[in-house]
Each structure stands twice: as C-alpha cells, then as structure tokens.
Short mmCIF file of C-alpha atoms and ligand atoms in Angstrom, two decimals:
data_model
loop_
_atom_site.label_atom_id
_atom_site.label_comp_id
_atom_site.label_asym_id
_atom_site.label_seq_id
_atom_site.Cartn_x
_atom_site.Cartn_y
_atom_site.Cartn_z
CA UNK A 180 -34.29 -10.15 8.73
CA UNK A 181 -35.47 -8.88 5.37
CA UNK A 182 -35.03 -11.22 2.43
CA UNK A 183 -35.94 -8.77 -0.31
CA UNK A 184 -33.21 -10.04 -2.66
CA UNK A 185 -35.46 -12.97 -3.46
CA UNK A 186 -38.24 -10.65 -4.52
CA UNK A 187 -36.10 -8.45 -6.78
CA UNK A 188 -34.38 -11.32 -8.61
CA UNK A 189 -37.21 -11.76 -11.07
CA UNK A 190 -37.42 -8.21 -12.43
CA UNK A 191 -36.90 -7.51 -16.12
CA UNK A 192 -35.52 -4.57 -18.12
CA UNK A 193 -38.61 -2.46 -17.48
CA UNK A 194 -37.22 -1.95 -13.95
CA UNK A 195 -34.51 0.34 -15.37
CA UNK A 196 -36.71 2.05 -17.95
CA UNK A 197 -36.57 5.38 -16.12
CA UNK A 198 -32.81 5.45 -15.58
CA UNK A 199 -31.93 4.27 -19.11
CA UNK A 200 -34.49 6.57 -20.63
CA UNK A 201 -33.00 9.56 -18.79
CA UNK A 202 -29.33 8.63 -19.41
CA UNK A 203 -29.47 7.27 -22.97
CA UNK A 204 -32.80 8.61 -24.21
CA UNK A 205 -33.92 5.11 -25.14
CA UNK A 206 -37.21 3.28 -24.80
CA UNK A 207 -36.42 -0.10 -23.20
CA UNK A 208 -39.42 -1.77 -24.83
CA UNK A 209 -37.86 -1.01 -28.25
CA UNK A 210 -34.10 -0.73 -27.58
CA UNK A 211 -31.98 -3.78 -28.40
CA UNK A 212 -28.82 -4.82 -26.53
CA UNK A 213 -26.11 -7.31 -27.60
CA UNK A 214 -24.23 -9.37 -24.98
CA UNK A 215 -20.42 -9.33 -25.31
CA UNK A 216 -19.93 -12.73 -23.71
CA UNK A 217 -22.46 -14.86 -25.63
CA UNK A 218 -23.66 -12.72 -28.52
CA UNK A 219 -27.31 -12.95 -27.48
CA UNK A 220 -29.32 -10.03 -28.83
CA UNK A 221 -32.60 -9.03 -27.23
CA UNK A 222 -34.78 -6.07 -26.37
CA UNK A 223 -33.71 -4.43 -23.11
CA UNK A 224 -37.15 -5.08 -21.63
CA UNK A 225 -36.44 -8.85 -21.75
CA UNK A 226 -33.12 -8.70 -19.83
CA UNK A 227 -32.93 -9.76 -16.17
CA UNK A 228 -32.56 -6.95 -13.67
CA UNK A 229 -31.33 -7.30 -10.11
CA UNK A 230 -32.20 -4.20 -8.10
CA UNK A 231 -30.03 -3.59 -5.08
CA UNK A 232 -29.90 -0.43 -2.96
CA UNK A 233 -26.38 0.13 -4.38
CA UNK A 234 -27.52 0.03 -7.99
CA UNK A 235 -29.34 -1.87 -10.70
CA UNK A 236 -27.52 -4.72 -12.43
CA UNK A 237 -28.86 -5.70 -15.85
CA UNK A 238 -27.95 -9.26 -16.88
CA UNK A 239 -28.17 -11.22 -20.13
CA UNK A 240 -31.25 -13.47 -20.18
CA UNK A 241 -29.28 -16.15 -22.05
CA UNK A 242 -25.96 -16.36 -20.13
CA UNK A 243 -26.46 -14.16 -17.02
CA UNK A 244 -23.42 -11.97 -17.82
CA UNK A 245 -23.61 -8.38 -16.55
CA UNK A 246 -24.65 -6.12 -19.45
CA UNK A 247 -25.32 -2.75 -17.83
CA UNK A 248 -24.93 -1.28 -14.34
CA UNK A 249 -26.92 1.77 -13.21
CA UNK A 250 -25.84 3.63 -10.06
CA UNK A 251 -27.75 6.64 -8.73
CA UNK A 252 -25.18 9.00 -7.25
CA UNK A 253 -25.84 12.37 -5.61
CA UNK A 254 -24.20 14.02 -8.67
CA UNK A 255 -26.32 12.11 -11.20
CA UNK A 256 -27.01 8.68 -12.65
CA UNK A 257 -23.97 6.66 -13.70
CA UNK A 258 -24.62 4.07 -16.41
CA UNK A 259 -21.86 1.72 -17.52
CA UNK A 260 -22.28 -1.02 -20.08
CA UNK A 261 -19.03 -3.05 -20.13
CA UNK A 262 -20.87 -6.26 -21.04
CA UNK A 263 -22.88 -4.84 -23.94
CA UNK A 264 -21.25 -4.67 -27.38
CA UNK A 265 -23.94 -2.16 -28.27
CA UNK A 266 -27.31 -0.76 -27.29
CA UNK A 267 -29.53 0.29 -30.21
CA UNK A 268 -32.14 2.84 -29.21
CA UNK B 253 -13.03 -14.68 25.18
CA UNK B 254 -13.77 -13.79 21.60
CA UNK B 255 -12.41 -10.97 19.62
CA UNK B 256 -14.38 -7.80 20.16
CA UNK B 257 -13.84 -4.92 17.81
CA UNK B 258 -14.85 -1.36 18.68
CA UNK B 259 -14.90 -2.53 22.28
CA UNK B 260 -18.04 -3.58 24.11
CA UNK B 261 -18.26 -7.35 24.47
CA UNK B 262 -21.52 -8.77 25.74
CA UNK B 263 -23.24 -5.50 26.66
CA UNK B 264 -26.11 -4.02 24.66
CA UNK B 265 -24.93 -1.54 22.06
CA UNK B 266 -25.20 2.04 23.24
CA UNK B 267 -27.85 3.71 21.05
CA UNK B 268 -26.33 7.14 21.69
CA UNK B 269 -22.93 6.09 20.43
CA UNK B 270 -21.50 8.14 17.61
CA UNK B 271 -22.14 6.76 14.11
CA UNK B 272 -20.13 7.41 10.96
CA UNK B 273 -21.37 10.52 9.10
CA UNK B 274 -24.61 10.08 7.13
CA UNK B 275 -25.51 6.76 8.79
CA UNK B 276 -28.68 5.78 10.68
CA UNK B 277 -29.31 2.77 12.93
CA UNK B 278 -31.22 -0.28 11.80
CA UNK B 279 -32.28 -3.34 13.81
CA UNK B 280 -32.91 -5.16 10.54
CA UNK B 281 -30.31 -6.73 8.26
CA UNK B 282 -31.09 -5.49 4.75
CA UNK B 283 -29.89 -7.72 1.93
CA UNK B 284 -27.39 -6.26 -0.54
CA UNK B 285 -26.17 -8.13 -3.58
CA UNK B 286 -25.43 -7.58 -7.24
CA UNK B 287 -27.08 -10.74 -8.48
CA UNK B 288 -29.11 -13.78 -7.60
CA UNK B 289 -28.07 -15.83 -4.57
CA UNK B 290 -25.73 -18.58 -5.79
CA UNK B 291 -26.32 -22.06 -4.41
CA UNK B 292 -22.92 -23.10 -3.10
CA UNK B 293 -22.75 -26.71 -2.05
CA UNK B 294 -20.38 -27.17 0.89
CA UNK B 295 -19.15 -30.47 -0.61
CA UNK B 296 -17.75 -28.51 -3.57
CA UNK B 297 -16.89 -25.30 -1.73
CA UNK B 298 -13.26 -24.22 -1.72
CA UNK B 299 -11.46 -21.22 -0.38
CA UNK B 300 -8.36 -20.21 -2.29
CA UNK B 301 -5.59 -17.67 -1.88
CA UNK B 302 -3.65 -17.02 -5.09
CA UNK B 303 -0.22 -15.45 -4.61
CA UNK B 304 1.28 -13.42 -7.46
CA UNK B 305 3.93 -16.17 -7.83
CA UNK B 306 1.21 -18.55 -9.03
CA UNK B 307 1.22 -20.46 -5.74
CA UNK B 308 -2.32 -21.38 -4.63
CA UNK B 309 -3.41 -22.19 -1.06
CA UNK B 310 -6.67 -24.14 -0.88
CA UNK B 311 -9.05 -25.24 1.86
CA UNK B 312 -12.01 -27.57 1.54
CA UNK B 313 -15.02 -26.90 3.81
CA UNK B 314 -13.76 -29.53 6.31
CA UNK B 315 -10.21 -28.13 6.27
CA UNK B 316 -11.56 -24.60 6.70
CA UNK B 317 -13.74 -25.56 9.70
CA UNK B 318 -10.74 -27.28 11.30
CA UNK B 319 -8.86 -23.95 11.46
CA UNK B 320 -8.98 -21.96 14.71
CA UNK B 321 -12.05 -19.69 14.69
CA UNK B 322 -12.90 -16.53 16.61
CA UNK B 323 -16.09 -14.93 17.86
CA UNK B 324 -16.38 -11.37 16.65
CA UNK B 325 -18.75 -8.66 17.86
CA UNK B 326 -18.73 -5.62 15.62
CA UNK B 327 -20.72 -2.77 14.11
CA UNK B 328 -21.34 -2.92 10.36
CA UNK B 329 -21.86 0.08 8.10
CA UNK B 330 -23.53 -0.13 4.71
CA UNK B 331 -22.94 2.50 2.03
CA UNK B 332 -26.73 2.76 1.63
CA UNK B 333 -26.72 4.58 5.02
CA UNK B 334 -27.66 1.87 7.50
CA UNK B 335 -25.50 0.90 10.47
CA UNK B 336 -26.15 -2.17 12.58
CA UNK B 337 -24.57 -2.23 16.04
CA UNK B 338 -23.10 -5.18 17.90
CA UNK B 339 -23.53 -7.91 15.29
CA UNK B 340 -21.98 -11.26 16.26
CA UNK B 341 -20.08 -13.53 13.91
CA UNK B 342 -17.83 -16.55 14.01
CA UNK B 343 -15.03 -16.86 11.50
CA UNK B 344 -11.42 -17.58 10.71
CA UNK B 345 -9.05 -14.64 10.94
CA UNK B 346 -7.29 -13.66 7.72
CA UNK B 347 -4.09 -13.70 9.79
CA UNK B 348 -4.55 -17.48 10.10
CA UNK B 349 -5.29 -17.93 6.39
CA UNK B 350 -2.31 -15.80 5.33
CA UNK B 351 0.15 -17.49 7.76
CA UNK B 352 1.90 -19.55 5.07
CA UNK B 353 1.24 -17.23 2.12
CA UNK B 354 4.36 -15.60 0.75
CA UNK B 355 3.53 -12.45 -1.14
CA UNK B 356 5.01 -9.08 -1.84
CA UNK B 357 1.85 -7.72 -3.51
CA UNK B 358 0.03 -5.00 -1.56
CA UNK B 359 -3.53 -5.51 -2.84
CA UNK B 360 -6.15 -8.23 -2.93
CA UNK B 361 -9.11 -8.92 -5.20
CA UNK B 362 -11.81 -10.90 -3.43
CA UNK B 363 -13.75 -13.20 -5.80
CA UNK B 364 -17.14 -14.66 -4.97
CA UNK B 365 -19.17 -17.58 -6.25
CA UNK B 366 -21.56 -15.89 -8.68
CA UNK B 367 -18.87 -13.59 -10.09
CA UNK B 368 -18.83 -10.63 -7.65
CA UNK B 369 -15.46 -8.99 -6.97
CA UNK B 370 -14.19 -6.32 -4.58
CA UNK B 371 -10.69 -4.89 -4.06
CA UNK B 372 -8.91 -4.28 -0.77
CA UNK B 373 -5.42 -3.39 0.45
CA UNK B 374 -3.75 -6.43 2.07
CA UNK B 375 -2.94 -4.39 5.19
CA UNK B 376 -6.69 -3.91 5.80
CA UNK B 377 -7.15 -7.69 5.97
CA UNK B 378 -4.39 -8.45 8.50
CA UNK B 379 -3.73 -7.68 12.19
CA UNK B 380 -7.11 -8.80 13.50
CA UNK B 381 -9.17 -6.63 11.12
CA UNK B 382 -10.80 -9.24 8.88
CA UNK B 383 -12.33 -12.72 8.95
CA UNK B 384 -13.90 -15.32 6.71
CA UNK B 385 -17.17 -15.67 8.61
CA UNK B 386 -19.35 -18.80 8.57
CA UNK B 387 -21.79 -18.03 11.43
CA UNK B 388 -24.02 -15.01 12.10
CA UNK B 389 -25.80 -14.55 15.45
CA UNK B 390 -24.94 -18.13 16.41
CA UNK B 391 -26.40 -19.75 13.29
CA UNK B 392 -24.77 -21.03 10.10
CA UNK B 393 -24.55 -18.11 7.68
CA UNK B 394 -27.71 -17.97 5.56
CA UNK B 395 -27.09 -18.03 1.78
CA UNK B 396 -28.87 -14.66 1.34
CA UNK B 397 -26.30 -13.16 3.72
CA UNK B 398 -23.36 -14.79 1.97
CA UNK B 399 -23.25 -18.37 3.24
CA UNK B 400 -21.56 -20.77 3.38
CA UNK B 401 -18.84 -18.17 4.09
CA UNK B 402 -18.27 -14.46 3.50
CA UNK B 403 -15.54 -11.97 4.02
CA UNK B 404 -16.01 -9.73 7.10
CA UNK B 405 -14.06 -6.46 7.02
CA UNK B 406 -16.15 -4.33 9.39
CA UNK B 407 -14.00 -1.17 9.37
CA UNK B 408 -14.88 -0.59 5.69
CA UNK B 409 -18.32 -0.16 4.08
CA UNK B 410 -20.05 -3.51 3.99
CA UNK B 411 -19.87 -4.05 0.20
CA UNK B 412 -16.16 -4.85 0.84
CA UNK B 413 -17.27 -7.83 2.97
CA UNK B 414 -17.80 -10.05 -0.08
CA UNK B 415 -20.59 -12.62 0.22
CA UNK B 416 -20.15 -16.22 -1.06
CA UNK B 417 -16.38 -15.84 -0.88
CA UNK B 418 -14.39 -18.19 -3.09
CA UNK B 419 -10.93 -16.72 -3.52
CA UNK B 420 -8.48 -13.97 -2.64
CA UNK B 421 -6.14 -13.07 -5.48
CA UNK B 422 -3.05 -10.99 -4.76
CA UNK B 423 -2.53 -8.05 -7.11
CA UNK B 424 0.29 -5.50 -7.39
CA UNK B 425 -2.07 -2.62 -8.21
CA UNK B 426 -5.35 -1.67 -6.57
CA UNK B 427 -7.50 -2.75 -9.53
CA UNK B 428 -11.19 -1.95 -8.90
CA UNK B 429 -13.79 -4.65 -8.19
CA UNK B 430 -17.44 -4.75 -9.30
CA UNK B 431 -18.97 -1.74 -7.53
CA UNK B 432 -15.66 0.14 -7.55
CA UNK B 433 -15.70 0.04 -11.38
CA UNK B 434 -19.23 1.40 -11.29
CA UNK B 435 -18.92 4.62 -9.34
CA UNK B 436 -18.20 3.49 -5.78
CA UNK B 437 -15.08 4.41 -3.82
CA UNK B 438 -11.88 2.37 -4.25
CA UNK B 439 -11.32 2.13 -0.46
CA UNK B 440 -14.65 2.88 1.30
CA UNK B 441 -13.89 4.19 4.80
CA UNK B 442 -17.26 4.93 6.49
CA UNK B 443 -15.73 7.40 8.98
CA UNK B 444 -14.43 9.47 6.04
CA UNK B 445 -17.72 8.89 4.18
CA UNK B 446 -15.91 7.49 1.13
CA UNK B 447 -19.05 6.34 -0.69
CA UNK B 448 -18.40 7.31 -4.30
CA UNK B 449 -15.29 7.62 -6.45
ZN1 ZN C 536 -25.08 -13.42 -22.79
ZN1 ZN C 537 -11.24 -21.42 -8.03
#
C-alpha cells in the first residue's frame, strides 16, 4: 500500500504557486492571505498545503482551517477560497 | 457467507471484466484525503446519526463493535481513475444503524473527524449498499485509510466513502460536501462518469 499522504502533509504554499499564479496572477512568496476563522494573516508561501490527487487544499498555519482549494479539471483550474477573507497579490 | 457485491465471492477478480469508463486497474491502494490524518482514539470515538427532529443516535466503539457485522467483497472506483477489484472489508450495514432512526429527510451529510464532509442521498445508503467499515483485508482499518472506521459506499466514486467517519446528519436538501463544493459531482456515479459538477 502507498502511504504518500504522510509525505505530502508537510508541504507549504509554494506547492500551489503554479496554480495560484495562473488563476489569480499572484506570486505566492509575496501574496498575503487572511484566515476567516482565526484572523491570522500570512504570506501564502507559509500556509500548509495538502496535495491530494483530487486537488490541493491550502490550510491556515495557525488554526488549520481550509483557506483555498485548487482543483484541476479538464475544463480548467478551479480555485475557491471560502476560508480566506482576502488574498492580496 | 458474507455479503458480496458485484457478485464473485472468493474467486480472483477477472482482469478482463468491464470497468467504468475512464478507469484503469491498480493493485495498489492509493491514499486520498483532504488533510492530515487525524488521530482518533477509540476510547473517545463515537458514531452519531442526527435526525432532522434533533434526535441523536450514538454508539461508542464497544457498542458499535457489538452490532452485527458483515464481510463485504467489492470493487472500488476512485475519481482519479483507479479501480481496485475484489477488495474485502468488514463493517456494519447502514441498514442496521438506521433501524431505529425515524426520518423523513432524503439526504445525508457524512461528517468526519478532521472536518471532511460528503453528501449522499439516503436511498444510496440503505438496502445493502453501504457499510461503516472497520476492517480492510482482514486487518483493523489503518488510520491512513480512514480508521478506526470509514463509510463504504462502493457503487459511488470513493470520495463518497468518507474516512474517519464521525456522524451522519440528515438534511432535507442535497447540500454539497467538501469536494462537491469545489468542483466535483454532487452524486458521483462511476458508471455514468460523474466526476465533475
Ligand atoms: Zn486560521
Ligand atoms: Zn459529535
């Protein structure tokens, strides 16, 4: 059995640099995101990213709430950010 | 005699058997999850069914293991294109869990430890179609695969089989769960290739 979830748990926001760059035109090493649930504000590069074959889930480094979800569909990349009050590019 | 879905108990899966469209066979069991693996202590584990009336049915780990269980052999189909034939599980049928639940709601939101959710119609969970599984291939279910217990709904894409199951909440409308809010199909029938919304 493959246990690759353990390996991907420790990724940071740089793991979604390509997708967020293409969808939002932002540079994750500079862009800042604010968490709706705890108010923590940080650069996207310092968030926690869980990469799964279904999509990338970007979580708040302070409270673990889901900030952004990136799903690669055949018709394009879908980015939703229900847990981010804002993303500043 | 255990429950055998898609009919071939005990024999090796037929590699030439027809697969759902767009699927390929794997011997492996890739790990799919939307977050880190939660550590769920069986001493604190509970399974809950919340009816829309506010009534809650609860089982501790001991109470859950005391329920009649079934052996299930089934194919599983992941939306990321892999299919695994003839997997074996042991679990409690949702028919058993819903025996004393009075509800007139048609839909269910499955909630997991760790915060994952997925939505299903109630009729897809009853009549021998779904289990809360606690063993895989004769071993206690590994936490990376959803242990202590996960939902098993093998006729839908495998993201509907919520890992680390904690509760089933009845809902009148088919509100979307985690992946369903993020571009995946509300229902997810692999034979109709319902991958995306
Ligand atoms: Zn937060
Ligand atoms: Zn609870």
